[in-house]
XYZ file of C-alpha atoms in Angstrom:
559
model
C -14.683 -4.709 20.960
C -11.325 -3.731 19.957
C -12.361 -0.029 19.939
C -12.103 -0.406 23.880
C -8.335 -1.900 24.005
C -4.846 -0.030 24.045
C -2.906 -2.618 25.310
C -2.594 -6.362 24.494
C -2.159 -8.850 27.758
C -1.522 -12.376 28.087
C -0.886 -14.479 31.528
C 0.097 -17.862 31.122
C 1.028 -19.767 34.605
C 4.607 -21.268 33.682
C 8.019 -19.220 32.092
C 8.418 -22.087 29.695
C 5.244 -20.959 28.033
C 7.002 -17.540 26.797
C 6.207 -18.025 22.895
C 8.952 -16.213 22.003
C 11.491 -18.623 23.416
C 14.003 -19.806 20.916
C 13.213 -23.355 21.282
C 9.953 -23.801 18.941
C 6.997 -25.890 19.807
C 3.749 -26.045 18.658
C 1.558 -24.623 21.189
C 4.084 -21.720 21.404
C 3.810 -21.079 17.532
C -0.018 -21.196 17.939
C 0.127 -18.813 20.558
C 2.489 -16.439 18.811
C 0.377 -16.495 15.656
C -2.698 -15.572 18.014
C -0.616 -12.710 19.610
C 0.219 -11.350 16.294
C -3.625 -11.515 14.790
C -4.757 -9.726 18.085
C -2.082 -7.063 17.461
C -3.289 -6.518 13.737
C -7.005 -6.164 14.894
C -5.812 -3.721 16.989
C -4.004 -1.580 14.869
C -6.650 -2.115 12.237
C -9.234 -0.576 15.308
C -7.792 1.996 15.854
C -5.721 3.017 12.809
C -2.044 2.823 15.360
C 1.028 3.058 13.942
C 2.309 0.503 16.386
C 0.641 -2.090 18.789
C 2.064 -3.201 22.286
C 1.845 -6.482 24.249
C 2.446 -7.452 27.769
C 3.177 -10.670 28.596
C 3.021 -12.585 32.152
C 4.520 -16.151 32.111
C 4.917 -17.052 35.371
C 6.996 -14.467 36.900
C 8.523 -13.853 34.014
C 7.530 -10.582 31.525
C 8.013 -10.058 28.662
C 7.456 -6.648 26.105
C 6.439 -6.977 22.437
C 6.555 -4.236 20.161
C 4.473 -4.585 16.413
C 4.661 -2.370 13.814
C 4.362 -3.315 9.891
C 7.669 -4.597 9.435
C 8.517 -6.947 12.093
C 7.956 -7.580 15.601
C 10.611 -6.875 18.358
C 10.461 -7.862 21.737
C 12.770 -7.097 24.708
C 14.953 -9.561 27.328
C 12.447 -11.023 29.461
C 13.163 -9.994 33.192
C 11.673 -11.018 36.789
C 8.770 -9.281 38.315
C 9.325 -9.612 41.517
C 12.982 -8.711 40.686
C 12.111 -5.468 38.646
C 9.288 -4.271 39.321
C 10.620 -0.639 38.535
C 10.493 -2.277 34.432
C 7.262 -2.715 34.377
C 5.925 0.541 36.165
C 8.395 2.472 33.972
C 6.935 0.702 30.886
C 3.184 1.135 32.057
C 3.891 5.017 32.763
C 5.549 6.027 29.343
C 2.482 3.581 27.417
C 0.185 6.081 28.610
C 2.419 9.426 28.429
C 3.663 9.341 24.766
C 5.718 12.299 23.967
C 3.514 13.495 21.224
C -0.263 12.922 22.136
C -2.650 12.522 24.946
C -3.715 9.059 24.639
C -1.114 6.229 24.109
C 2.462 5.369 22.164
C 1.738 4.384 19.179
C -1.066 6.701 18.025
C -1.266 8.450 15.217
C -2.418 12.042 15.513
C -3.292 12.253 12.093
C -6.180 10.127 12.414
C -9.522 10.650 14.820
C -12.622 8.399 15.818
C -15.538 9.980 14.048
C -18.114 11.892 16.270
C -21.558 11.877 16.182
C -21.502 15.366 14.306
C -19.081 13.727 11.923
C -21.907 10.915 10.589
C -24.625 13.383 10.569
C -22.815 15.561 8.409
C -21.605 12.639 6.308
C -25.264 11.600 5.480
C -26.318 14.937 4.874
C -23.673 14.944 2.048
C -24.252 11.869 0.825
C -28.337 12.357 0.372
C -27.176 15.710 -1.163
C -25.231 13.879 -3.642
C -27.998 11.882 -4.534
C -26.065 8.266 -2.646
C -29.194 7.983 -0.346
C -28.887 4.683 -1.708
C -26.147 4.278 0.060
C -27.486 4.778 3.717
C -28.762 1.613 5.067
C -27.827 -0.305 7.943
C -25.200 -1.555 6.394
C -23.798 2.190 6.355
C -24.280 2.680 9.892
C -22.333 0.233 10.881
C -19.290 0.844 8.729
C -19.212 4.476 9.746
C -19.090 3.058 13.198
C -15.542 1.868 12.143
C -15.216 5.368 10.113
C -12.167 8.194 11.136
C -11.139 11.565 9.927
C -7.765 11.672 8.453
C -5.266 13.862 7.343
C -4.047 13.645 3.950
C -0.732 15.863 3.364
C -0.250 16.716 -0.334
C 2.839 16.441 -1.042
C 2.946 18.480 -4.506
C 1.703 21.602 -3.015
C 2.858 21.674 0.538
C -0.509 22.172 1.668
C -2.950 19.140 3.653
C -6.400 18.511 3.639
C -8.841 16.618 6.146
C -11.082 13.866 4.843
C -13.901 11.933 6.767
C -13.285 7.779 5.742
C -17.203 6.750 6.328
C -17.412 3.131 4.316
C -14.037 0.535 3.855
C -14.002 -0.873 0.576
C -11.058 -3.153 0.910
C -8.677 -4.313 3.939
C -5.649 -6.219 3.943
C -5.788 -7.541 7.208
C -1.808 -9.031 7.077
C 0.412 -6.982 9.642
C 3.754 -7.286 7.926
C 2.870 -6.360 4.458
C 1.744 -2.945 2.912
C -1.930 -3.244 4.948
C -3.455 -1.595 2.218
C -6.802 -0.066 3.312
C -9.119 1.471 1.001
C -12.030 3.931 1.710
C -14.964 5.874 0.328
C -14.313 9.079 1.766
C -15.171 13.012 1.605
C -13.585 15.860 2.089
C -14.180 17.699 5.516
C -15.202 21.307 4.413
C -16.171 22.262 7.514
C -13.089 23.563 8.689
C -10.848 26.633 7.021
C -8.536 24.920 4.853
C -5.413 26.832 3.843
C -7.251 30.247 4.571
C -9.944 29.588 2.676
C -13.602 28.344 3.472
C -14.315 25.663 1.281
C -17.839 26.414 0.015
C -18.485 23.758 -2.928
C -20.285 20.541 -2.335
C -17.807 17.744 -1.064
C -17.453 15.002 -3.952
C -17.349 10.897 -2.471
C -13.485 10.580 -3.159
C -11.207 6.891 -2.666
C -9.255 7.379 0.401
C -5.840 4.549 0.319
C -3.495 3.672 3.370
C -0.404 1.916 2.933
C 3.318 1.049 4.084
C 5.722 0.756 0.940
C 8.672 -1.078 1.263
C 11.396 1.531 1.262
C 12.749 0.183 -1.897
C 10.021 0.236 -3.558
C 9.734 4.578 -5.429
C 6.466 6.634 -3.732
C 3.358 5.653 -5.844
C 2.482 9.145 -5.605
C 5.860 9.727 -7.917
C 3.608 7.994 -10.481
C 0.506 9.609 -9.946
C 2.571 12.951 -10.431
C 4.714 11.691 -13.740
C 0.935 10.784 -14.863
C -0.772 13.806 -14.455
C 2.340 15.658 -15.433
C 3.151 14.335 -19.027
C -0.370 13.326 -20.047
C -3.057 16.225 -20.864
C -6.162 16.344 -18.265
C -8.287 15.921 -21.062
C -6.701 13.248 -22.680
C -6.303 10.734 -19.754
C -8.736 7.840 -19.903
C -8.538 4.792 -17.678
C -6.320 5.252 -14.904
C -6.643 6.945 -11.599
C -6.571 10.487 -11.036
C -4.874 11.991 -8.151
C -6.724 14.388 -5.752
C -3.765 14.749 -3.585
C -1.228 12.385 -1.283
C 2.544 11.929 0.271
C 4.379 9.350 1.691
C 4.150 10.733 5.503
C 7.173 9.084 6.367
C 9.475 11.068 4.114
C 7.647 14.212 5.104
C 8.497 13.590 8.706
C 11.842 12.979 8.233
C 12.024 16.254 6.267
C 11.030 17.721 9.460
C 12.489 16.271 11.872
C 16.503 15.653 10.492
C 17.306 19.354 9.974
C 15.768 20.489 13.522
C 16.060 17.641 15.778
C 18.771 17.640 18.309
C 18.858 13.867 17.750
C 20.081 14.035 14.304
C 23.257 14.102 15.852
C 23.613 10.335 16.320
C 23.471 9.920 12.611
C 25.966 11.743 11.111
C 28.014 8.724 11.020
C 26.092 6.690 8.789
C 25.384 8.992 6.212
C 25.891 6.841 3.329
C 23.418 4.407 4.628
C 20.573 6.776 3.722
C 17.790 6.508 1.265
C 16.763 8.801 -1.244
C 13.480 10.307 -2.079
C 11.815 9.414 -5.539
C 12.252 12.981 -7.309
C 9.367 14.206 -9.638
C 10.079 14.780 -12.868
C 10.018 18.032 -12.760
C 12.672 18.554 -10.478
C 16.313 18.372 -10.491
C 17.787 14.597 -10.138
C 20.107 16.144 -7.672
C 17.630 17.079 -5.240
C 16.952 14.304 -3.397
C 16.018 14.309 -0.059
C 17.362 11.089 2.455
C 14.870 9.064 4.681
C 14.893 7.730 8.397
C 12.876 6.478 10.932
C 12.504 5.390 14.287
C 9.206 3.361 15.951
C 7.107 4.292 18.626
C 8.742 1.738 20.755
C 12.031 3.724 21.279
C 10.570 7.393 21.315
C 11.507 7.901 24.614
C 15.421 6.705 24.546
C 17.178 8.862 22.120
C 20.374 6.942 23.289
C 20.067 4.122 21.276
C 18.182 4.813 18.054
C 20.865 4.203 15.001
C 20.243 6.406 11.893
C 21.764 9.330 9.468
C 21.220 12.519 8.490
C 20.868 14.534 4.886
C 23.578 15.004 2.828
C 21.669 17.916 1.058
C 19.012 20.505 2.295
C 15.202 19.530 1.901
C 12.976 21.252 0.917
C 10.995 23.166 3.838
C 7.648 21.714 4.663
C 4.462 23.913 5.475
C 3.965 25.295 8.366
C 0.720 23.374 8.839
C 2.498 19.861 8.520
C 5.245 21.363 10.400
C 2.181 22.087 13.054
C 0.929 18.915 13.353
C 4.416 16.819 13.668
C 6.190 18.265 16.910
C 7.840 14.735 17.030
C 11.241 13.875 18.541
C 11.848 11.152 16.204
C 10.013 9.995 12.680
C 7.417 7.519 13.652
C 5.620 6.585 9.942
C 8.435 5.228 8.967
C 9.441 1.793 10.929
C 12.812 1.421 12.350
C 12.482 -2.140 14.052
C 15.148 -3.830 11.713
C 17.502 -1.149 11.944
C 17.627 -1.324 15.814
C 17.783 -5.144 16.013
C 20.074 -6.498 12.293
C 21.691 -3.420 11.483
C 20.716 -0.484 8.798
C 21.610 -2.949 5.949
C 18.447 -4.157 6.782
C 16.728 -0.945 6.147
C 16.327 -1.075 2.053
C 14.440 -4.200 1.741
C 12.327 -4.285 4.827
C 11.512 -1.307 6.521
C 8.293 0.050 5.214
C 7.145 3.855 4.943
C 3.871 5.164 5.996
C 1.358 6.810 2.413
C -1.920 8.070 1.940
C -3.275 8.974 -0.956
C -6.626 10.014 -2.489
C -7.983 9.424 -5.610
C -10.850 11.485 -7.645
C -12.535 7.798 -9.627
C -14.609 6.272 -7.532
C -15.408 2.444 -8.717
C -16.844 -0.669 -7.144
C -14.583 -4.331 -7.430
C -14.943 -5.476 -11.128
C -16.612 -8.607 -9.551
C -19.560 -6.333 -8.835
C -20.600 -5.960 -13.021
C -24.074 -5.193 -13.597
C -23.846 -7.404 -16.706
C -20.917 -8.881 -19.138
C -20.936 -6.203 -21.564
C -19.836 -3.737 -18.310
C -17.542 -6.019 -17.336
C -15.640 -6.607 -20.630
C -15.912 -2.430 -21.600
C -14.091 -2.380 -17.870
C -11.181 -3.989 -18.621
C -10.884 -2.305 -22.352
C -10.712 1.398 -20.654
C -8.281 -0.140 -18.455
C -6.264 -1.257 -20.742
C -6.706 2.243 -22.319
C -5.256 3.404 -19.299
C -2.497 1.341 -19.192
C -1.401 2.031 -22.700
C -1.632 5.790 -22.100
C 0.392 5.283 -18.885
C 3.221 3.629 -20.671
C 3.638 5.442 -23.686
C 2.728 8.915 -22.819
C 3.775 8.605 -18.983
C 6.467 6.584 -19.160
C 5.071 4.429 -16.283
C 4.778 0.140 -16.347
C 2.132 -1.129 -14.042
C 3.322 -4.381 -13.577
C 0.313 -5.643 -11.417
C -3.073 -6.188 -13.153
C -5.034 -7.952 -11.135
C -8.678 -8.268 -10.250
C -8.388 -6.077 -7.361
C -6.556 -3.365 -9.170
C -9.362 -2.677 -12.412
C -12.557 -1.048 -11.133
C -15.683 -0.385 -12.591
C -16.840 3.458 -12.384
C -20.046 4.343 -9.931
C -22.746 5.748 -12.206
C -20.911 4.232 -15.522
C -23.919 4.945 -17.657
C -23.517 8.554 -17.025
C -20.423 8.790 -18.233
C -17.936 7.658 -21.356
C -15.782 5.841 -18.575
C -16.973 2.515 -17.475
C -13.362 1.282 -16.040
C -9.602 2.081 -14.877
C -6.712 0.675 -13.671
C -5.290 1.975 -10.084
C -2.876 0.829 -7.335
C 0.422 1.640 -8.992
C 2.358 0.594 -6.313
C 4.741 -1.951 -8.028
C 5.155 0.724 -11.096
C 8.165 1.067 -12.507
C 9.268 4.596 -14.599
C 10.054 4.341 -17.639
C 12.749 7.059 -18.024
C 12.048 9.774 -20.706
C 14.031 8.869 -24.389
C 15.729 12.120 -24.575
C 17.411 11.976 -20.935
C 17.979 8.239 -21.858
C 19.590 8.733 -25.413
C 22.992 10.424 -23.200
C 24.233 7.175 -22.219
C 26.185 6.034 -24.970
C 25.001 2.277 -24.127
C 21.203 3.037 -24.767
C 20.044 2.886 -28.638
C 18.761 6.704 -29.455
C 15.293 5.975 -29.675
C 12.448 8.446 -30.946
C 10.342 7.551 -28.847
C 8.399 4.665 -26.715
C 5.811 4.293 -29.287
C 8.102 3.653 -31.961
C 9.988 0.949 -30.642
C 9.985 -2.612 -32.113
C 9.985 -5.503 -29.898
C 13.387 -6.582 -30.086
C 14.042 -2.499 -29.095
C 11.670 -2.980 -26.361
C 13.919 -6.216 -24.958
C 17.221 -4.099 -25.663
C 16.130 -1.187 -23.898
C 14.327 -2.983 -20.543
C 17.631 -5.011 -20.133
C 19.696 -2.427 -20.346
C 16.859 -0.703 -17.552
C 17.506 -3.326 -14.957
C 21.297 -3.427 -15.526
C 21.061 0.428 -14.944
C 19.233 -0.045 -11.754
C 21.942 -2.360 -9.908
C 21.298 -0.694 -6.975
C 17.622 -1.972 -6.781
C 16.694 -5.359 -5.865
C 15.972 -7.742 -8.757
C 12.402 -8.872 -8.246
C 9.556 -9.799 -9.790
C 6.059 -7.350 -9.259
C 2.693 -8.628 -9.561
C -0.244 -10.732 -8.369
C 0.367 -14.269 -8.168
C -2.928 -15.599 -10.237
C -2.608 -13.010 -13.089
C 1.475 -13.198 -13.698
C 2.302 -13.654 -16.960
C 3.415 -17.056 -18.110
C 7.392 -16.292 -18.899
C 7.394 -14.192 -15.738
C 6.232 -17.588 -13.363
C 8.700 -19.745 -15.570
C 11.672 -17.611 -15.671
C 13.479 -15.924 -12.214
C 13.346 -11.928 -12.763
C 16.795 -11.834 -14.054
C 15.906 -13.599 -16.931
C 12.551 -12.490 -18.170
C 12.310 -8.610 -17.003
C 8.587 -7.300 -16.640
C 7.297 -5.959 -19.782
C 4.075 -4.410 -20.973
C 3.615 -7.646 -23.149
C 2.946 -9.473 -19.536
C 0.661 -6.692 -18.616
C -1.597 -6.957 -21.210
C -1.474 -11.153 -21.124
C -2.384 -10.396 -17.131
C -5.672 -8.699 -18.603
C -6.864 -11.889 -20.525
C -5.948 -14.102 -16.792
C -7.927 -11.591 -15.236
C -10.869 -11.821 -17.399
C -10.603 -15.477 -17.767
C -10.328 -15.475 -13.747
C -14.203 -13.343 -13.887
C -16.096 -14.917 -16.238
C -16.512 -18.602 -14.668
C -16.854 -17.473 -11.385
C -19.564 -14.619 -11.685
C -21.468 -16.058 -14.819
C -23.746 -18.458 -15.584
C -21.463 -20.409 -18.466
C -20.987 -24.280 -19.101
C -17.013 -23.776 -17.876
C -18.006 -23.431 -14.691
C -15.763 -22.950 -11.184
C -13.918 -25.979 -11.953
C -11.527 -24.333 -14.273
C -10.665 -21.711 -12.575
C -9.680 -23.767 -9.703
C -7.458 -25.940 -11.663
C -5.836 -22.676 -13.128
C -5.685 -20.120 -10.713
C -5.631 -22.165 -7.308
C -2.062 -23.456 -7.349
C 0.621 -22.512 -5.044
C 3.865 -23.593 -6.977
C 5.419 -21.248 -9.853
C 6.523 -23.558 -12.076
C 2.823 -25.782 -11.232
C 0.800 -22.541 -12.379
C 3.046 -21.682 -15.247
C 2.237 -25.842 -16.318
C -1.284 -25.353 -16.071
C -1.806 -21.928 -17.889
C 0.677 -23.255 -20.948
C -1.351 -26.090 -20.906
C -4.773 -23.856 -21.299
C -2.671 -22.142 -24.226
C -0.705 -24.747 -25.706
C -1.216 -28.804 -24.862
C -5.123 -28.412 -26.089
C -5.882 -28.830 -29.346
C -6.470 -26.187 -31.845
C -10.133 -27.198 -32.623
C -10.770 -27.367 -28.811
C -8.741 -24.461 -27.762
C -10.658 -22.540 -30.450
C -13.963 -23.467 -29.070
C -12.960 -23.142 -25.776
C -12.162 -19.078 -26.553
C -14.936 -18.837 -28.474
C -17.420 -19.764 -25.547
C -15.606 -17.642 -23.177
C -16.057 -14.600 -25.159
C -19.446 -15.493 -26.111
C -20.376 -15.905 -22.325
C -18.483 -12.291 -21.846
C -20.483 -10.146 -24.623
C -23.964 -11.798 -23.739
């Protein structure tokens, strides 16, 4: 159904009914909440960088304007008093600057055609997946696109065909992570060359990071950069990805004639997460504008570099002839000021990933399950000590079990490394004359380890004290403590692991603990509640029944 819509549309008979009135009631909450689920499913739909609504109350109208950081709506104003609003409104909805279809679209991302699913079935019954193509298939390739995915490493981009969604976050302001099996479309000349080899199933990820939060592709890169390809075991492997936003804005600051408004607020910029093998100096700022605005230069607020970027490609250059940035939001900015900007406008990534798993609720048996989590935490050792990168959110969603793991010496890995944090390299580190001269990571002792993260999050002053992970799993001195006072260590990591497994075992086995305990354990809303009930697991039991308590869960996970 929501394939069909552009444009959201409510009529209600009275002003007063306007649920974005000041005044709060009920009914106009209800309504507002409705609004904003209708605007999501749209998005979701049709893969939009924005959503628009049109309201009628009474004779009153009112425009809303959703994107993934907020929602902004405009004065309301009379009908019958300006009409010339409304036509003006209706005209540039369906003559966007950049596009042929609406404001709002993305013209990285396409329906798929007919052609498209026959070609994807071919592959995937080439591949030996014939498994794969049921009915079940069908109808998530009915809700499949072709995307672009710019690599940000190499300049270059690459066009992959999403055919099956393995996860969705359906909230609208939040990253709206969404996660697909997807191959690579070799049909086309890529880069000069006709691609020739056999597409491989690849993990396709969409997501808005809040702009304080560094690129997870900066991660990926640090990975794959300090850790041997044959040595890396348990983590995700990079296939390519960028944070689109900060490519646009590469584009568009240096050439756009509306860069001019921003030279004013130059200090208000941000700066792009440098790989480490590139200067620190070169840093490149970000903006952003939404599709809201893309047709009033006039009043969008913003800055420009302070140093040169680097040139993009010609073919991403080719497919942004934008005016103004639109995968980056810009909706606080224009409404509470660019103050705002840091810790609530979000940028648009896309990644893709080589491992291809399935949720590690989906075990064949316990032993796959438990071997699972060990190569994860494989992968999260290896990612700390020889990348210098901190996960900081193991979760159940975030370990999955490899397709085919009997063919290969992988069974798990760990992935989404989007509330990472770098762990700065010991040599670089060992200049500041605060900061112990360490060896290396691997050599520290634990009081070294609390030394050196405090003085980490005293260097970083100018990021926002927080605290990274998945509720259920946290750690229990990170739920007790306020992120000032216990900083995120791999210690919490690893105790995240034995939450997660403890979270698995009574829910998908047959076992005498049964759902029951992980409800009174994992189900809790309050910090300080689910920090009680986990030290009480650990602590208020005895030792004769915590012991046999252990014992059965790991009995019930090696059977």
């Amino acid at each position: 159904m929501w394939e069909d819509i552009s444009l959201l549309i409510a009529v209600e008979l009275e002003a007063d009914d306007d649920p974005f009135l000041v005044s709060r009631t009920s009914r106009r909450e209800r309504d507002l909440v409705r609004l904003t689920q209708n605007a999501r499913n749209l998005m979701l739909a049709h893969g939009h960088l924005a959503a628009f609504s049109l309201g009628f109350y009474g004779e009153t109208v009112r425009i809303a304007h959703f994107d993934h950081a907020c929602v902004t709506v405009c004065k309301s104003f009379n009908v019958k008093k300006r009409p010339d609003l409304l036509q003006r409104f209706l005209w540039h909805f369906v003559h966007p600057v950049v596009g042929d279809t609406i404001v709002g679209c993305d013209l990285t991302v396409r329906r798929l055609t007919h052609e498209d699913k026959l070609w994807v079935k071919q592959c995937l019954m080439m591949l030996g997946n014939s498994r794969r193509l049921d009915a079940t298939c069908d109808n998530d390739m009915r809700h499949g696109r072709r995307v672009l995915v710019p690599d940000e490493l190499t300049g270059s981009h690459r066009w992959y065909v999403a055919y099956q969604p393995i996860d969705i976050n359906a909230s609208l302001f939040s990253r709206a992570t969404t996660v697909w099996r997807a191959i690579e479309d070799t049909r086309d000349v890529c880069n000069g060359a006709k691609e020739t080899a056999l597409p491989r199933v690849r993990v396709l990820k969409d997501s808005w990071r809040m702009l304080a939060r560094p690129s997870e592709v900066s991660f990926y890169q640090r990975l794959q950069s300090r850790i041997p390809a044959g040595e890396r075991h348990g983590f995700a492997q990079l296939e390519c990805g960028a944070d689109l936003g900060q490519l646009e804005v590469r584009e568009w600051e240096p050439s756009s004639p509306n860069a001019s408004y921003m030279t004013g607020q130059r200090k208000l910029r941000l700066s792009l997460a440098t790989h480490p093998s590139q200067p620190a100096a070169s840093k490149t700022c970000s903006t952003s504008t939404s599709a809201t605005t893309a047709n009033h230069p006039a009043v969008q607020p913003g800055v420009s570099s302070t140093t040169s970027p680097s040139p993009p490609s010609a073919a991403f250059h080719d497919m942004y002839p934008l005016p103004f940035p639109q995968h980056q939001t810009l909706s606080w900015r224009i409404t509470r000021g660019p103050e705002f900007a840091y810790y609530l406008e979000r940028s648009h990534m896309r990644t893709v990933v080589s491992n291809v798993g399935r949720p590690i609720t989906k075990f064949k048996n316990t032993r796959e399950l438990v071997r699972a989590v060990r190569d994860a935490i494989i992968g999260h050792r290896q990612a700390f000590m020889l990348g210098g990168v901190l996960h900081r959110d193991v979760s159940v969603g975030n370990i999955l079990i490899v397709d085919d793991a009997e063919a290969t010496s992988l069974t798990g890995f760990l992935h989404d490394f989007d509330y990472s944090k770098l762990v700065e390299d010991i040599v670089s580190l060992s200049q500041d004359a605060d900061v112990p001269d360490y060896p290396n990571v691997s050599d520290m002792t634990p009081e070294e380890y609390d030394a050196f993260f405090k003085w980490e999050c005293a260097r970083e002053e100018a990021r926002p004290i927080e605290r990274a992970g998945t509720f259920a799993f946290m750690a229990i001195d990170i739920l007790k403590n306020s992120p000032s006072v216990a900083t995120h260590k791999p210690v919490h990591d690893l105790e995240s692991f034995y939450w997660v497994l403890l979270w698995v075992v009574p829910r998908h086995t047959s076992n005498a603990l049964g759902k029951e305990r992980c409800l009174e354990i994992f189900d809790i809303e309050s910090d300080r509640a689910a920090a009680a009930c986990k030290v009480a697991l650990e602590m208020i039991c005895s030792p004769t029944r915590e012991r046999n308590w252990r014992r059965r869960l790991v009995r019930g996970a090696l059977s």
